[in-house]
JSON list of C-alpha atoms in Angstrom, two decimals:
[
{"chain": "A", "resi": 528, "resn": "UNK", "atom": "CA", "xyz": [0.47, 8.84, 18.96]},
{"chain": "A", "resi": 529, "resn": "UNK", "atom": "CA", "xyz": [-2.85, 9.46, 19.53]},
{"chain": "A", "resi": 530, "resn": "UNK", "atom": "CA", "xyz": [-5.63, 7.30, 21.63]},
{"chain": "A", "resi": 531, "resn": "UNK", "atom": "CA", "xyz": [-9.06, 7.36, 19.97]},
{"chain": "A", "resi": 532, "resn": "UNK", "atom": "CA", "xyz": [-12.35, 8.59, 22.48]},
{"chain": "A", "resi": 533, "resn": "UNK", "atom": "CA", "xyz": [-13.95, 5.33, 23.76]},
{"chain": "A", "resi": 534, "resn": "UNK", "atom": "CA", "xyz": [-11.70, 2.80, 21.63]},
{"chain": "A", "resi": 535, "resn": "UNK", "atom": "CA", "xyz": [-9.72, 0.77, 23.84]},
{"chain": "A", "resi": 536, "resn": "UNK", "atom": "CA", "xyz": [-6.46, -0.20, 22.64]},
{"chain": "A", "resi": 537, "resn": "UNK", "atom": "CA", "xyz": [-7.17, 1.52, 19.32]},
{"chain": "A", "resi": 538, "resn": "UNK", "atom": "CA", "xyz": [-4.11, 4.65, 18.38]},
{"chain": "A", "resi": 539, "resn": "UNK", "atom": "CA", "xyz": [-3.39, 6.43, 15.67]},
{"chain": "A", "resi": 540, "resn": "UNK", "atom": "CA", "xyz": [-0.17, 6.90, 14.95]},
{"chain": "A", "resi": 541, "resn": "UNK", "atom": "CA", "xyz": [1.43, 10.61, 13.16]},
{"chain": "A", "resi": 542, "resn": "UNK", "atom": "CA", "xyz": [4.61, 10.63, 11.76]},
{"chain": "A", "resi": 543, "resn": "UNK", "atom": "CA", "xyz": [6.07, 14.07, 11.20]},
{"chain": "A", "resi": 544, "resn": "UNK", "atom": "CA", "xyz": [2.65, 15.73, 12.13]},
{"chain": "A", "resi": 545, "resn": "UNK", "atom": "CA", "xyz": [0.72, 13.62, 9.71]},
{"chain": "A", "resi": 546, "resn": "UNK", "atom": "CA", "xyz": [-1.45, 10.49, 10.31]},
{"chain": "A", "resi": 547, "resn": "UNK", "atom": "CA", "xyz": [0.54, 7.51, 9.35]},
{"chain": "A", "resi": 548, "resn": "UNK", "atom": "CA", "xyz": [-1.65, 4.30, 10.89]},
{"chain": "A", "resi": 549, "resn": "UNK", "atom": "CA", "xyz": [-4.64, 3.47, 12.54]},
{"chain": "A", "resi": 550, "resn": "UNK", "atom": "CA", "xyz": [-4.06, 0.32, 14.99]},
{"chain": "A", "resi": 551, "resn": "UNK", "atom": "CA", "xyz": [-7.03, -1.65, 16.99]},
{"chain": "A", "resi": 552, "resn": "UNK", "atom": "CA", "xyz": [-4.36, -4.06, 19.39]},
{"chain": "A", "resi": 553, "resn": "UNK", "atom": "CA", "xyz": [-6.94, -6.12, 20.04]},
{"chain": "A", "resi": 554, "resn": "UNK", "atom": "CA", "xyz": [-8.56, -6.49, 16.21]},
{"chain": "A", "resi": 555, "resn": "UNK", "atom": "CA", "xyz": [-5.48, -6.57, 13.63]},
{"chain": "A", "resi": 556, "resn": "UNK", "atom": "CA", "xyz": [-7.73, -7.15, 10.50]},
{"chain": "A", "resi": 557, "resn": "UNK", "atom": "CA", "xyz": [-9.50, -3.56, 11.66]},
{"chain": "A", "resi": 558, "resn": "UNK", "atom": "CA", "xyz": [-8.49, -0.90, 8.95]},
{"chain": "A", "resi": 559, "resn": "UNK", "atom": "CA", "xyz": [-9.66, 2.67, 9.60]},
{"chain": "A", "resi": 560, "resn": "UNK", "atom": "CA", "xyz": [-7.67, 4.10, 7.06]},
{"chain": "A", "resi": 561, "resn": "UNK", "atom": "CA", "xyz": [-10.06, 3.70, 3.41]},
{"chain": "A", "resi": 562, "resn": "UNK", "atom": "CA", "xyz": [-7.03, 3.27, 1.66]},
{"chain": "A", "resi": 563, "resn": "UNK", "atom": "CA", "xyz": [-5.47, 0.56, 3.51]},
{"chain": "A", "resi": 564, "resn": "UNK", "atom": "CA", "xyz": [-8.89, -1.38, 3.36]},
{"chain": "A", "resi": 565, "resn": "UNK", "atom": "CA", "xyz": [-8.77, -0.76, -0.63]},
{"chain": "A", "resi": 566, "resn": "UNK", "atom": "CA", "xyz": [-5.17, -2.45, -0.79]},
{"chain": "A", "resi": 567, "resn": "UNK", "atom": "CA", "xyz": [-6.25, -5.45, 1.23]},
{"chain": "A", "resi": 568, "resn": "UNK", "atom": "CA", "xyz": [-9.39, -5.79, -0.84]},
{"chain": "A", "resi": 569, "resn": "UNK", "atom": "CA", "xyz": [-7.34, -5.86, -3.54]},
{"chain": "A", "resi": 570, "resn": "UNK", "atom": "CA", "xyz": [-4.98, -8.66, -2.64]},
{"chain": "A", "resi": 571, "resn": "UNK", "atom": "CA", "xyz": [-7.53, -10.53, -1.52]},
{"chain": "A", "resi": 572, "resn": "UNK", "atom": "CA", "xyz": [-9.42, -10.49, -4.56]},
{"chain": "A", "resi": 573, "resn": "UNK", "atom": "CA", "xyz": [-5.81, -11.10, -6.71]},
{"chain": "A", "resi": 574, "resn": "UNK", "atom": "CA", "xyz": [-4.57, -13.44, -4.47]},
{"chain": "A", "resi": 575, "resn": "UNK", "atom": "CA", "xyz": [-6.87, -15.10, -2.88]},
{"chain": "A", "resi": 576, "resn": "UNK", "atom": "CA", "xyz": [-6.91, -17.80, 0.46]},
{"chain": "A", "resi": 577, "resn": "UNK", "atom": "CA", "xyz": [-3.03, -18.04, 0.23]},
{"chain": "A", "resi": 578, "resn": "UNK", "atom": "CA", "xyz": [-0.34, -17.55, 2.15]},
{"chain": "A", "resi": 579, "resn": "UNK", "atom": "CA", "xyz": [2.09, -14.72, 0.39]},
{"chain": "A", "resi": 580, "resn": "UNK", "atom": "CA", "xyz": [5.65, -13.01, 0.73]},
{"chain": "A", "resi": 581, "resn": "UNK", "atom": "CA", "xyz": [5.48, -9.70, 0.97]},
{"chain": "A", "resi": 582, "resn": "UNK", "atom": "CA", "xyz": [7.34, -6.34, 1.44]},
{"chain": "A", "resi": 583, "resn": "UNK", "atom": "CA", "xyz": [5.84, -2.78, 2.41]},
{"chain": "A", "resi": 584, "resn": "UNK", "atom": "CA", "xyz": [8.04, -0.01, 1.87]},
{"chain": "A", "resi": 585, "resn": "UNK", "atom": "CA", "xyz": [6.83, 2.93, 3.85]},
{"chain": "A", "resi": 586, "resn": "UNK", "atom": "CA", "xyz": [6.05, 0.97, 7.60]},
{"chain": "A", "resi": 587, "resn": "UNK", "atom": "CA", "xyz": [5.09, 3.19, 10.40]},
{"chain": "A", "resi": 588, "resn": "UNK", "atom": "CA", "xyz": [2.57, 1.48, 12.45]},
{"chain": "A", "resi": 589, "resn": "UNK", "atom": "CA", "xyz": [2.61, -1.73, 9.74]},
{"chain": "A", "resi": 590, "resn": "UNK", "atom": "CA", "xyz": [-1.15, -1.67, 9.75]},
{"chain": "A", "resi": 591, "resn": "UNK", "atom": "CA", "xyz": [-1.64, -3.61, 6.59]},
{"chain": "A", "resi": 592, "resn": "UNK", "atom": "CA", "xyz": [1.08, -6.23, 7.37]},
{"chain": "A", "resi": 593, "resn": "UNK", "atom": "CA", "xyz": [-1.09, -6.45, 10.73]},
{"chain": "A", "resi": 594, "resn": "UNK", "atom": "CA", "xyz": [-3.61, -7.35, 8.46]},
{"chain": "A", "resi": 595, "resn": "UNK", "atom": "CA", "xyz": [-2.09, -9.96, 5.93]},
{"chain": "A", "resi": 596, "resn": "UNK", "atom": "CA", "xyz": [-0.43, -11.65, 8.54]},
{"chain": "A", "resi": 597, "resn": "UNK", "atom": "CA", "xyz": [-3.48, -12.42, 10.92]},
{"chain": "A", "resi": 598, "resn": "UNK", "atom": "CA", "xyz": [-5.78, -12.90, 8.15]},
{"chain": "A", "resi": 599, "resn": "UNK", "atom": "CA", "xyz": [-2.58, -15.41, 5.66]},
{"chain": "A", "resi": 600, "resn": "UNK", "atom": "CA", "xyz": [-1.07, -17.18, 8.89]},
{"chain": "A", "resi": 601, "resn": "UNK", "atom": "CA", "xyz": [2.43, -18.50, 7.47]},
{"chain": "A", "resi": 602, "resn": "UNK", "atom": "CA", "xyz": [2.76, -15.55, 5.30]},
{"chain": "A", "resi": 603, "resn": "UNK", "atom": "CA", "xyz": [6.49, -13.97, 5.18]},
{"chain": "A", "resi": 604, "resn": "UNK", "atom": "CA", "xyz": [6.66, -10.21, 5.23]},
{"chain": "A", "resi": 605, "resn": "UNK", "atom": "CA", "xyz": [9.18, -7.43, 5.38]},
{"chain": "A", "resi": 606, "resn": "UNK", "atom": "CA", "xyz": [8.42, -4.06, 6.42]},
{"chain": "A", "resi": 607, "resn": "UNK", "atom": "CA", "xyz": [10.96, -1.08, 5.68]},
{"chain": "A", "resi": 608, "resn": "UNK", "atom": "CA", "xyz": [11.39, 1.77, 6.90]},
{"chain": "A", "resi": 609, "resn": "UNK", "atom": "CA", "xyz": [13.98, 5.02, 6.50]},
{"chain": "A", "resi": 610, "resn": "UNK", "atom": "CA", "xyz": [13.01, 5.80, 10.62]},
{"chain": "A", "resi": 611, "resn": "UNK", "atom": "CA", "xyz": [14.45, 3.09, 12.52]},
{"chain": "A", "resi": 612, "resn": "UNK", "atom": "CA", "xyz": [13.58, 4.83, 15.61]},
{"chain": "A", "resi": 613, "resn": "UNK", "atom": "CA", "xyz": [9.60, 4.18, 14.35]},
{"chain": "A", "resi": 614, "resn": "UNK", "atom": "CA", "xyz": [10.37, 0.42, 13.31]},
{"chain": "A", "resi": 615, "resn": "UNK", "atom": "CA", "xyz": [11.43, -0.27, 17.32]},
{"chain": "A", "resi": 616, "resn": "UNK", "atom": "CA", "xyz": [8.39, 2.02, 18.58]},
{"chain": "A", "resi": 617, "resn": "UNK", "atom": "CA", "xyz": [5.99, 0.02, 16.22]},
{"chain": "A", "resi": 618, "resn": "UNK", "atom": "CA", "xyz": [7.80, -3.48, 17.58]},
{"chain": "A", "resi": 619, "resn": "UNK", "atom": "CA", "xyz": [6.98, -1.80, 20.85]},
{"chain": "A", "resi": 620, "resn": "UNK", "atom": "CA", "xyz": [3.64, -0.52, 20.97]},
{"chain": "A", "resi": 621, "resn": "UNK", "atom": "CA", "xyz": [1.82, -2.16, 18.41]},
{"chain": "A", "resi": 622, "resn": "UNK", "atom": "CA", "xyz": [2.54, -6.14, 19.40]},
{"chain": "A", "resi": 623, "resn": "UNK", "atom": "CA", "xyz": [3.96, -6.62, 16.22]},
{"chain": "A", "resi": 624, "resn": "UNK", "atom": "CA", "xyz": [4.55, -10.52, 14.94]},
{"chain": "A", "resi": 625, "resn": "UNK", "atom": "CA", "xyz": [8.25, -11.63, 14.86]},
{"chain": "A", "resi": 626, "resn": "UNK", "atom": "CA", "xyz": [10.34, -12.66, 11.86]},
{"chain": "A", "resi": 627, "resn": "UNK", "atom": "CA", "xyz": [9.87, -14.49, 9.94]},
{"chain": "A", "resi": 628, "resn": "UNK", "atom": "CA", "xyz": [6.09, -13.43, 9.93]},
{"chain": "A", "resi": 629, "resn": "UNK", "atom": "CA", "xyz": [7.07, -10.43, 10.10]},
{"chain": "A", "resi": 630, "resn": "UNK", "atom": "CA", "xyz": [10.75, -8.61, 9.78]},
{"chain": "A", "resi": 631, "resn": "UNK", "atom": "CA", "xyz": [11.50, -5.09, 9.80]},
{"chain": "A", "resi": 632, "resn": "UNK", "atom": "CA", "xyz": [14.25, -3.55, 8.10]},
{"chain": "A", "resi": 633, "resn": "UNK", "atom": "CA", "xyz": [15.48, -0.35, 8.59]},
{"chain": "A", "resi": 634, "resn": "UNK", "atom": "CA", "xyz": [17.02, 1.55, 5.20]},
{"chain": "A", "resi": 635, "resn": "UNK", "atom": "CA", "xyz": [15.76, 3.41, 2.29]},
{"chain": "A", "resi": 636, "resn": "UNK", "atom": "CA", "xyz": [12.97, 1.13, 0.31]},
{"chain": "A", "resi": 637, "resn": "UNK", "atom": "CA", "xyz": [14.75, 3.20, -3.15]},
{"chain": "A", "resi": 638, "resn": "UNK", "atom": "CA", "xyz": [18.33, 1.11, -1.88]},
{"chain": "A", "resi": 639, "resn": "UNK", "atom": "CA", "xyz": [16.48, -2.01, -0.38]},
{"chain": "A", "resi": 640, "resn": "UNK", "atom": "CA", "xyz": [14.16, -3.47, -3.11]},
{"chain": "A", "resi": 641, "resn": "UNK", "atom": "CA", "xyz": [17.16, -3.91, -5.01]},
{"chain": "A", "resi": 642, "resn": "UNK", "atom": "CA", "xyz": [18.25, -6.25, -2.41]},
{"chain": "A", "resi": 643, "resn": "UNK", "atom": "CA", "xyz": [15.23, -8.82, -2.63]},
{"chain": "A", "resi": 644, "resn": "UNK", "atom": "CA", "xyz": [15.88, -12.15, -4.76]},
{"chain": "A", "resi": 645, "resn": "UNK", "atom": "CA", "xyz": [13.87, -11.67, -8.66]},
{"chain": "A", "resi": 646, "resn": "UNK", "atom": "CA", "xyz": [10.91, -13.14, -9.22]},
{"chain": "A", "resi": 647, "resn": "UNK", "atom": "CA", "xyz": [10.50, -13.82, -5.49]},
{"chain": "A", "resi": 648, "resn": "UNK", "atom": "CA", "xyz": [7.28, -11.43, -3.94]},
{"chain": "A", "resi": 649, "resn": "UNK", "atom": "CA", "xyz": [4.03, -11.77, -4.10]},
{"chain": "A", "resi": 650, "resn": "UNK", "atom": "CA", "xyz": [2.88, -8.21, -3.41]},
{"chain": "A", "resi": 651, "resn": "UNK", "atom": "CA", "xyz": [4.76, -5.42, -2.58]},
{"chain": "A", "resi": 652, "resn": "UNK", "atom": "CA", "xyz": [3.22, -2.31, -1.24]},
{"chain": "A", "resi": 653, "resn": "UNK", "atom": "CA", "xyz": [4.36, 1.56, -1.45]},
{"chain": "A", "resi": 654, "resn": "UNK", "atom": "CA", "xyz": [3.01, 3.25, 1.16]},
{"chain": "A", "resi": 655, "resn": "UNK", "atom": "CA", "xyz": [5.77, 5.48, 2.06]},
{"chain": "A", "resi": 656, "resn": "UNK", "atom": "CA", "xyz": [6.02, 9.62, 2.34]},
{"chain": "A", "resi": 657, "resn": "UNK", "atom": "CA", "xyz": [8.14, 12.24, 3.43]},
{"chain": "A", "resi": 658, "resn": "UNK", "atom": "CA", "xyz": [6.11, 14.82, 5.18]},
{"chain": "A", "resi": 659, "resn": "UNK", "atom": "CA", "xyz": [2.89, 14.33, 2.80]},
{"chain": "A", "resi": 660, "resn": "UNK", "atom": "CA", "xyz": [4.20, 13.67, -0.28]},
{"chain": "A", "resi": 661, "resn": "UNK", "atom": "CA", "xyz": [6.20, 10.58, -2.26]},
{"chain": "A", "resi": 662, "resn": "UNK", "atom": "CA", "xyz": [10.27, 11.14, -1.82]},
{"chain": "A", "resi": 663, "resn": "UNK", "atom": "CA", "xyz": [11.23, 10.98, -5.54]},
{"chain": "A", "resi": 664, "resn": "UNK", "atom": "CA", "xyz": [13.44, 8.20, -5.53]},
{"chain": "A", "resi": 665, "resn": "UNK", "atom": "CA", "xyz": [10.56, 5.84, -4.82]},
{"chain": "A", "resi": 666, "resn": "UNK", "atom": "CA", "xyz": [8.97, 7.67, -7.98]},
{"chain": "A", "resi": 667, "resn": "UNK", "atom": "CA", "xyz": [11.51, 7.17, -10.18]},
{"chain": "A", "resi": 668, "resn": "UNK", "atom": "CA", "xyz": [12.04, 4.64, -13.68]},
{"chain": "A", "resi": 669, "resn": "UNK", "atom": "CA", "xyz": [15.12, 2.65, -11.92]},
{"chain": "A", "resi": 670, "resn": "UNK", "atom": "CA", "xyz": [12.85, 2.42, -8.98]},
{"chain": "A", "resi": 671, "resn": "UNK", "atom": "CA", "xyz": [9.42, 0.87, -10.36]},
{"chain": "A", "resi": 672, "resn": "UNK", "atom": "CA", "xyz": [12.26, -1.32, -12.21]},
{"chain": "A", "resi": 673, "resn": "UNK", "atom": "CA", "xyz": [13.39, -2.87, -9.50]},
{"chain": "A", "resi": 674, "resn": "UNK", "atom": "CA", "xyz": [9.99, -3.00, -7.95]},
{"chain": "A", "resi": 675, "resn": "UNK", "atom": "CA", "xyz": [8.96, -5.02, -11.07]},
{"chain": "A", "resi": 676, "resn": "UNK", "atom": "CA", "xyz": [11.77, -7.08, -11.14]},
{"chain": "A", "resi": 677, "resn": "UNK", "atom": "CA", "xyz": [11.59, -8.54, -7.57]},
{"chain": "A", "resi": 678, "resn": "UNK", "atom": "CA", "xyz": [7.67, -9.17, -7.69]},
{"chain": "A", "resi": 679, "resn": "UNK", "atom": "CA", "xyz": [6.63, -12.45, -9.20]},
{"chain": "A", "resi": 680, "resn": "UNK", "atom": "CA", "xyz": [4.74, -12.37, -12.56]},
{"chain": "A", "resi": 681, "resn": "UNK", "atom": "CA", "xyz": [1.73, -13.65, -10.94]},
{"chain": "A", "resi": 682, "resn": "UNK", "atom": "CA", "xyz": [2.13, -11.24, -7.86]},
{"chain": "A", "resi": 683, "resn": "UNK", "atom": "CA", "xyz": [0.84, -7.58, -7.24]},
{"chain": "A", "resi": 684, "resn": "UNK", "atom": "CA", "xyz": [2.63, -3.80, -6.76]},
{"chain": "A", "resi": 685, "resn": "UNK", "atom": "CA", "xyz": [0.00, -2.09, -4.67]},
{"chain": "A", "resi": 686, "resn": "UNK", "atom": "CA", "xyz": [1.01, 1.95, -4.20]},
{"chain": "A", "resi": 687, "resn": "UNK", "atom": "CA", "xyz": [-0.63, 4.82, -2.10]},
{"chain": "A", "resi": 688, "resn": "UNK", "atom": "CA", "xyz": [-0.10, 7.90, -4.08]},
{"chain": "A", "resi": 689, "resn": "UNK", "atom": "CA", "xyz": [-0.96, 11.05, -3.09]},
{"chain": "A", "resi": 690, "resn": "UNK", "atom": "CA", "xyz": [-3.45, 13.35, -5.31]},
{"chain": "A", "resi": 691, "resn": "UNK", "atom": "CA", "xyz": [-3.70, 16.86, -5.50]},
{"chain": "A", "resi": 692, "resn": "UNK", "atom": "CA", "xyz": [-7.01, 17.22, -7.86]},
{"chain": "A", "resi": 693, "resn": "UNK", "atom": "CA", "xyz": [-4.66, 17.84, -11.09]},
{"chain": "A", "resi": 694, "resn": "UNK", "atom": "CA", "xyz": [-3.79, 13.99, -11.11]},
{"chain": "A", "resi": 695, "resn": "UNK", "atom": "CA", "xyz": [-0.68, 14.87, -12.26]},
{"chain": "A", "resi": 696, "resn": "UNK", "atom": "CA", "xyz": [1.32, 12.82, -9.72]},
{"chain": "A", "resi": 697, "resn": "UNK", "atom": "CA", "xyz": [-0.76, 9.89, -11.00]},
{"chain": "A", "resi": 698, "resn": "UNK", "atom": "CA", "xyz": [-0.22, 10.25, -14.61]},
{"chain": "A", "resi": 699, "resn": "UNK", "atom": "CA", "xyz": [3.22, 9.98, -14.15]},
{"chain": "A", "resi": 700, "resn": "UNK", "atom": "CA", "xyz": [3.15, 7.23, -11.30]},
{"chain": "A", "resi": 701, "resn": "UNK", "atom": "CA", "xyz": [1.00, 5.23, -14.04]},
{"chain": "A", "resi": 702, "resn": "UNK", "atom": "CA", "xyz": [3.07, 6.20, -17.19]},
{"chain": "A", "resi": 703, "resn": "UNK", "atom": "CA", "xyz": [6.39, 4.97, -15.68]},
{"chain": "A", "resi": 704, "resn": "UNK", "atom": "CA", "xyz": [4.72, 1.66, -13.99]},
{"chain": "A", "resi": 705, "resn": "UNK", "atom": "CA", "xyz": [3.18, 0.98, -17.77]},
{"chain": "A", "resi": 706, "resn": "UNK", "atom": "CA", "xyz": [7.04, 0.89, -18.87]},
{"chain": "A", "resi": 707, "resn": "UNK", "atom": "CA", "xyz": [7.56, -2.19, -16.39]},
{"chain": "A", "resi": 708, "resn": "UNK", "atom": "CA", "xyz": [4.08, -3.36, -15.83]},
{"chain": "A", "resi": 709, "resn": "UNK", "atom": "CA", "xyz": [1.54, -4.96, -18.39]},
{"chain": "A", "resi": 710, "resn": "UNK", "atom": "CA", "xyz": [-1.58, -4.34, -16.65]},
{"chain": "A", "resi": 711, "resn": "UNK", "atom": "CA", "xyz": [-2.78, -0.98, -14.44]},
{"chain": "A", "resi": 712, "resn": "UNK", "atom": "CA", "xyz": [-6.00, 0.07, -12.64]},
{"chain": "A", "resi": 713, "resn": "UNK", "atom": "CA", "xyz": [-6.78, 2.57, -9.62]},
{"chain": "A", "resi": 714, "resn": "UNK", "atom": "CA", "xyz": [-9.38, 3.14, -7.31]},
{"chain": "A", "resi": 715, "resn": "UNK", "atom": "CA", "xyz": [-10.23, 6.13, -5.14]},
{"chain": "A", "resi": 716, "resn": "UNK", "atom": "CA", "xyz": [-13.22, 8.16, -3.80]},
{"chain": "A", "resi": 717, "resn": "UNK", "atom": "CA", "xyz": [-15.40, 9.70, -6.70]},
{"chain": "A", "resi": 718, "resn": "UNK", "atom": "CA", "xyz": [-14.17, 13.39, -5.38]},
{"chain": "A", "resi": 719, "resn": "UNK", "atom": "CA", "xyz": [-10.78, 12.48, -5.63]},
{"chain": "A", "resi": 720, "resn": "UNK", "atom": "CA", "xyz": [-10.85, 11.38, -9.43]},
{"chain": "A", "resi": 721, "resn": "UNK", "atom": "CA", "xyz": [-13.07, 14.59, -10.21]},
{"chain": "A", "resi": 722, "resn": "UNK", "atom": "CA", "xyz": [-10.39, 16.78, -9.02]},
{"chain": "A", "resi": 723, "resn": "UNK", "atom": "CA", "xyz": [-12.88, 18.02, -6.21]},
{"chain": "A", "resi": 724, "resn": "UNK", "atom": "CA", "xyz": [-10.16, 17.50, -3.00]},
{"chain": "A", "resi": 725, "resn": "UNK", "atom": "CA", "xyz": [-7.19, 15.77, -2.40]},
{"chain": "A", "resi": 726, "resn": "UNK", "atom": "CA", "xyz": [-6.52, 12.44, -1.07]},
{"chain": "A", "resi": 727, "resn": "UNK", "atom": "CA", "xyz": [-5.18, 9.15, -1.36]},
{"chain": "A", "resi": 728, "resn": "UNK", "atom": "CA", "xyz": [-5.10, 6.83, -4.61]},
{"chain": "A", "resi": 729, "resn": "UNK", "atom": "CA", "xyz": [-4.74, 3.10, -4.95]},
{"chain": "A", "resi": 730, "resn": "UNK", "atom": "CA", "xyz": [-2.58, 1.91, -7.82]},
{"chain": "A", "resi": 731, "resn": "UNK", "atom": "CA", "xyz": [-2.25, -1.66, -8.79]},
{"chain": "A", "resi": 732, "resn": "UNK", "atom": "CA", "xyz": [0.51, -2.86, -11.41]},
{"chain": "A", "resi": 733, "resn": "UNK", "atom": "CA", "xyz": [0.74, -6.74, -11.84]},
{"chain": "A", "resi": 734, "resn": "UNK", "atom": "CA", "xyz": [2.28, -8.69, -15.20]},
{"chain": "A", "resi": 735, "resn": "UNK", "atom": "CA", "xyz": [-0.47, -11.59, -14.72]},
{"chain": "A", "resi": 736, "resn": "UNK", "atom": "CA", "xyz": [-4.36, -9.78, -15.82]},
{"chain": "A", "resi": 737, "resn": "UNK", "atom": "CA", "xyz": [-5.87, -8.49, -13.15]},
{"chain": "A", "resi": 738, "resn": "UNK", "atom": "CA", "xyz": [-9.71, -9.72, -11.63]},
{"chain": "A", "resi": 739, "resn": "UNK", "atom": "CA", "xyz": [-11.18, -6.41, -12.93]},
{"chain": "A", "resi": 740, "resn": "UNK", "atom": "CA", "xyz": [-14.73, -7.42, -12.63]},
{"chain": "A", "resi": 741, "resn": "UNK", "atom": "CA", "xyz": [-13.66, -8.81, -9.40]},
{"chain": "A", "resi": 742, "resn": "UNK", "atom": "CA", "xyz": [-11.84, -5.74, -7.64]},
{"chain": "A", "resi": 743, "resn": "UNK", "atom": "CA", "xyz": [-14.92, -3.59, -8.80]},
{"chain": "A", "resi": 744, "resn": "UNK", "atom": "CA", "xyz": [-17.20, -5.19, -7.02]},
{"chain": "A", "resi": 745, "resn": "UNK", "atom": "CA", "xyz": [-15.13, -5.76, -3.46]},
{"chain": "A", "resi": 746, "resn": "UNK", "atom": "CA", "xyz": [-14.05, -1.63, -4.02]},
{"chain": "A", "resi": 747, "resn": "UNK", "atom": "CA", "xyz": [-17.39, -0.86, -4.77]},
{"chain": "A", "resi": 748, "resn": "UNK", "atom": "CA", "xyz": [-18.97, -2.53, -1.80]},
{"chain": "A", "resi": 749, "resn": "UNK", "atom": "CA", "xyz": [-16.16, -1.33, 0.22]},
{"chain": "A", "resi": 750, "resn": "UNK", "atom": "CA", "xyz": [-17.29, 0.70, 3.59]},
{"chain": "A", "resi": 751, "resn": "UNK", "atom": "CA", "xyz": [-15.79, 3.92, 2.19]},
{"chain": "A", "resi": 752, "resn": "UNK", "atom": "CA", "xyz": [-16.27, 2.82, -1.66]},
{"chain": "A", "resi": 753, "resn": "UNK", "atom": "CA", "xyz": [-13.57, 3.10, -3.85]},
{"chain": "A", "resi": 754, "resn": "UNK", "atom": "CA", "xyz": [-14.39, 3.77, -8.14]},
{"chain": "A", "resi": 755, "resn": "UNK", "atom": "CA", "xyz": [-12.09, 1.13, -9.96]},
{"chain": "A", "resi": 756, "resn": "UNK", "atom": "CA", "xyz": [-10.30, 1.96, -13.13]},
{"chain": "A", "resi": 757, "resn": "UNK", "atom": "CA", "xyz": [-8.12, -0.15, -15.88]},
{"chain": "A", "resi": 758, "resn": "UNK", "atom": "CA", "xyz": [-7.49, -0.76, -19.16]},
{"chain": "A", "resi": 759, "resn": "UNK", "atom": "CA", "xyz": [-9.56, 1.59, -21.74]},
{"chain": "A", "resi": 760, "resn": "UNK", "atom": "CA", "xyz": [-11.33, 3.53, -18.86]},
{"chain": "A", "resi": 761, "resn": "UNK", "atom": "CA", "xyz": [-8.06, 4.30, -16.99]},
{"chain": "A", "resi": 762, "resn": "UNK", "atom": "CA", "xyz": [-6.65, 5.87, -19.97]},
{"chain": "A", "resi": 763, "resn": "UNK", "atom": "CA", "xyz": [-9.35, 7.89, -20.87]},
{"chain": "A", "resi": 764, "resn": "UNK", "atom": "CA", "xyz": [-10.40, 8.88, -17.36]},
{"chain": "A", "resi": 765, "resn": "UNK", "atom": "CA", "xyz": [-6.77, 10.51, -16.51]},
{"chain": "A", "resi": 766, "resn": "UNK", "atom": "CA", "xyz": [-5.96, 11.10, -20.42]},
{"chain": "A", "resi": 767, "resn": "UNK", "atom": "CA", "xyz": [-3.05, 8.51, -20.26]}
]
């Protein structure tokens, strides 16, 4: 874990060598990480000024769930994680709230979002990696699934998937979501959707239509803006 210069009470934490969460104890709706303030736009602007139940696979620091819960007071979350070691040094370190605010759950998220109830989440979030890419069973068909079968119709699947430039993690992400989800959009930096670096990508699947004029303006206006893709433009953009 790692202090930052002058920030009191502010860490980042690594996870097998590779930054994993940026926590401010002292500010829980702060998000350092572009990505993670992306996904919260994004539920905010689908579900807005309402409490939720939520699940993150992928925890490490639980950032985000931070977040939801300080900004959606009676929201119900579950964080899980394969590390369980990391879920107690996050319950540790970061002040984390207690269940039912906020449980954590030690397993694989591939084996656990099988165990929710149907029709029973309002967003669920993939934010998960081994070493600095997805593990494949939280890539797979039986996985997105499940994924769609436990979120609620009118709720939201928010991912963090890793991009190379080729996009070709993201097709496929997108193509197998499309076989469980009716509506898709993603957001990232410019450079990223250009194929001029790597980084991180937002995907959103939901079965209810999403706010598209809506999500691109928060991303837009975002401090690290995000471009916002769906329907026709997504499609054409990554040749879907």
């Amino acid at each position: 874990m790692e202090k930052l210069d002058g920030e009191a009470g502010s860490y980042v934490l690594h996870v097998n060598g590779v930054p994993s969460s940026s926590i401010t104890l002292s500010d829980p709706q702060r998000l350092d990480f572009e990505y993670l303030d992306w996904m919260r736009r994004s539920i905010d602007v689908q579900l807005p000024d309402r409490t939720v139940r939520a699940a993150h696979i992928g925890a490490a620091g639980c950032a985000l769930a931070r977040a939801l819960n300080s900004a959606r007071p009676g929201s119900k979350q579950t964080a899980i994680d394969i590390d369980a070691k990391l879920l107690d040094f996050a319950r540790d370190w970061f002040d984390l709230p207690r269940s039912p605010a906020l449980a954590l759950r030690a397993g694989d998220g591939a084996v656990e979002i099988g165990k929710f109830r149907p029709d029973t989440l309002d967003v669920l979030v993939r934010d998960a990696f081994d070493h600095d890419s997805v593990p494949a069973s939280l890539q797979s068909s039986e996985f997105f699934a499940s994924c769609a079968e436990a979120v609620k119709d009118s709720g939201i699947y928010v991912a963090n998937v890793p991009d190379t430039g080729d996009h070709r993690v993201l097709r496929s992400e997108l193509r197998s979501l499309g076989d469980h989800f009716a509506h898709l959009a993603a957001a990232t930096e410019p450079a990223i959707l250009k194929g001029r670096r790597r980084g991180n990508v937002v995907v959103l699947a939901s079965n209810t239509p999403l706010d598209t004029g809506g999500l691109d303006r928060s991303l837009r206006t975002a401090a690290s803006s995000a471009t916002f893709l769906a329907g026709a433009g997504l499609r054409s953009r990554l040749g879907l």
